[in-house]
């Protein structure tokens, strides 16, 4: 299959980063790749190799703060999609999301061939209804759809996460290359997936006490949290865009983060990750992919597989019982691997 192909992944930053291997496989066989994201994932889409154009639209059936469904809004998307003269589309979704609403809009836009993973009966909405057995990592699940559609990764591409290079210099904010550091990213997109500020601060103190130079990162909306967590560490909360954050993560020996987009961004730049993972979703699907990593946190806690956005268990035990010393030990186990990575740009 060749021609002008649209790939859609319409949720968060991390989800879009995990779609990278699928996108590269499509790009290896298509003449042009358009990536359709939600507004929360667009910045990640702009970093993916193989993408010729990124467009975004807020899907009311996916976004956690969905806009109202209006004919004006959906008609505008259909017109835009029709103007792309698409030959095919692949719709990427999580296991709990349906591809069929977008498939309907793509049909209305005249897209002649559409593929997706779908448990629901698609009728004439899909030309390829792909099924995925077992519980594979999310990048593998999405890549399998591209492969079923006839695309494959190019020679030498081993299917890990990746972003466009070169990355910007961050020497002015983290110091010249040469001094190793550990990044602690304390925030996640929902409270159930992040430790308390107190626990994150204790982890930072333990890493400092162990002799590590620690850098705390976060978005502008997370700067209050990073200030509370950082203590004597370097606080970069609100001081980096996504590409600068990628450069900071690329220069780190190890990244400590919950299940959040920056953990996947760290994996995309090849940095080992200590994953503070709340089991509200399965770590088999969503743990950092393709890099050395250790998952900490009680994976059998009462919140397991609940997809809860706010922790339903008093005290948030799955994450707030992680001993700071356990994080220090995990960092020590992963740090020697990082010595084989390229020097920070």
PDB file of N, CA, C and O in Angstrom, residues 180-183 247-255 270-272 338 341 344:
ATOM      1  N   UNK A 180      27.126  14.046  35.363  1.00  0.00           N
ATOM      2  CA  UNK A 180      25.940  13.221  35.295  1.00  0.00           C
ATOM      3  C   UNK A 180      24.836  13.737  36.214  1.00  0.00           C
ATOM      4  O   UNK A 180      25.100  14.415  37.220  1.00  0.00           O
ATOM      5  N   UNK A 181      23.601  13.417  35.876  1.00  0.00           N
ATOM      6  CA  UNK A 181      22.489  13.797  36.731  1.00  0.00           C
ATOM      7  C   UNK A 181      21.342  12.812  36.563  1.00  0.00           C
ATOM      8  O   UNK A 181      21.261  12.074  35.577  1.00  0.00           O
ATOM      9  N   UNK A 182      20.468  12.807  37.554  1.00  0.00           N
ATOM     10  CA  UNK A 182      19.257  12.004  37.550  1.00  0.00           C
ATOM     11  C   UNK A 182      18.074  12.952  37.468  1.00  0.00           C
ATOM     12  O   UNK A 182      18.008  13.937  38.213  1.00  0.00           O
ATOM     13  N   UNK A 183      17.146  12.685  36.573  1.00  0.00           N
ATOM     14  CA  UNK A 183      15.928  13.487  36.465  1.00  0.00           C
ATOM     15  C   UNK A 183      14.826  12.828  37.293  1.00  0.00           C
ATOM     16  O   UNK A 183      14.617  11.610  37.212  1.00  0.00           O
ATOM     17  N   UNK A 247      15.735  16.950  25.449  1.00  0.00           N
ATOM     18  CA  UNK A 247      17.180  17.102  25.549  1.00  0.00           C
ATOM     19  C   UNK A 247      17.660  16.926  26.979  1.00  0.00           C
ATOM     20  O   UNK A 247      18.714  16.318  27.224  1.00  0.00           O
ATOM     21  N   UNK A 248      16.905  17.450  27.942  1.00  0.00           N
ATOM     22  CA  UNK A 248      17.254  17.255  29.351  1.00  0.00           C
ATOM     23  C   UNK A 248      17.221  15.769  29.705  1.00  0.00           C
ATOM     24  O   UNK A 248      18.132  15.240  30.351  1.00  0.00           O
ATOM     25  N   UNK A 249      16.197  15.070  29.254  1.00  0.00           N
ATOM     26  CA  UNK A 249      16.081  13.642  29.535  1.00  0.00           C
ATOM     27  C   UNK A 249      17.182  12.856  28.829  1.00  0.00           C
ATOM     28  O   UNK A 249      17.700  11.875  29.370  1.00  0.00           O
ATOM     29  N   UNK A 250      17.543  13.267  27.623  1.00  0.00           N
ATOM     30  CA  UNK A 250      18.599  12.577  26.879  1.00  0.00           C
ATOM     31  C   UNK A 250      19.939  12.680  27.589  1.00  0.00           C
ATOM     32  O   UNK A 250      20.777  11.783  27.479  1.00  0.00           O
ATOM     33  N   UNK A 251      20.159  13.770  28.306  1.00  0.00           N
ATOM     34  CA  UNK A 251      21.421  13.956  29.018  1.00  0.00           C
ATOM     35  C   UNK A 251      21.493  13.294  30.371  1.00  0.00           C
ATOM     36  O   UNK A 251      22.548  13.249  30.986  1.00  0.00           O
ATOM     37  N   UNK A 252      20.359  12.762  30.850  1.00  0.00           N
ATOM     38  CA  UNK A 252      20.320  12.175  32.188  1.00  0.00           C
ATOM     39  C   UNK A 252      20.913  10.770  32.199  1.00  0.00           C
ATOM     40  O   UNK A 252      20.880  10.054  31.193  1.00  0.00           O
ATOM     41  N   UNK A 253      21.444  10.380  33.346  1.00  0.00           N
ATOM     42  CA  UNK A 253      21.863   8.994  33.538  1.00  0.00           C
ATOM     43  C   UNK A 253      20.645   8.086  33.651  1.00  0.00           C
ATOM     44  O   UNK A 253      20.613   6.998  33.070  1.00  0.00           O
ATOM     45  N   UNK A 254      19.656   8.527  34.415  1.00  0.00           N
ATOM     46  CA  UNK A 254      18.431   7.777  34.657  1.00  0.00           C
ATOM     47  C   UNK A 254      17.307   8.792  34.863  1.00  0.00           C
ATOM     48  O   UNK A 254      17.550   9.888  35.379  1.00  0.00           O
ATOM     49  N   UNK A 255      16.098   8.427  34.468  1.00  0.00           N
ATOM     50  CA  UNK A 255      14.916   9.238  34.732  1.00  0.00           C
ATOM     51  C   UNK A 255      14.017   8.472  35.696  1.00  0.00           C
ATOM     52  O   UNK A 255      13.773   7.277  35.513  1.00  0.00           O
ATOM     53  N   UNK A 270      16.383   7.157  24.643  1.00  0.00           N
ATOM     54  CA  UNK A 270      17.305   6.103  25.031  1.00  0.00           C
ATOM     55  C   UNK A 270      17.786   6.119  26.461  1.00  0.00           C
ATOM     56  O   UNK A 270      18.783   5.471  26.783  1.00  0.00           O
ATOM     57  N   UNK A 271      17.081   6.828  27.350  1.00  0.00           N
ATOM     58  CA  UNK A 271      17.511   6.931  28.739  1.00  0.00           C
ATOM     59  C   UNK A 271      16.782   5.911  29.613  1.00  0.00           C
ATOM     60  O   UNK A 271      15.557   5.793  29.531  1.00  0.00           O
ATOM     61  N   UNK A 272      17.506   5.176  30.472  1.00  0.00           N
ATOM     62  CA  UNK A 272      16.849   4.221  31.375  1.00  0.00           C
ATOM     63  C   UNK A 272      15.846   4.925  32.298  1.00  0.00           C
ATOM     64  O   UNK A 272      16.023   6.089  32.649  1.00  0.00           O
ATOM     65  N   UNK A 338      23.747   3.427  31.338  1.00  0.00           N
ATOM     66  CA  UNK A 338      23.738   4.734  30.671  1.00  0.00           C
ATOM     67  C   UNK A 338      25.126   5.176  30.248  1.00  0.00           C
ATOM     68  O   UNK A 338      25.262   6.036  29.386  1.00  0.00           O
ATOM     69  N   UNK A 341      25.740   5.152  26.559  1.00  0.00           N
ATOM     70  CA  UNK A 341      24.961   5.988  25.646  1.00  0.00           C
ATOM     71  C   UNK A 341      25.816   7.147  25.163  1.00  0.00           C
ATOM     72  O   UNK A 341      26.819   7.504  25.790  1.00  0.00           O
ATOM     73  N   UNK A 344      25.710  13.677  26.006  1.00  0.00           N
ATOM     74  CA  UNK A 344      24.601  14.607  25.785  1.00  0.00           C
ATOM     75  C   UNK A 344      24.994  15.687  24.785  1.00  0.00           C
ATOM     76  O   UNK A 344      26.082  16.246  24.846  1.00  0.00           O
TER      77      UNK A 344
END
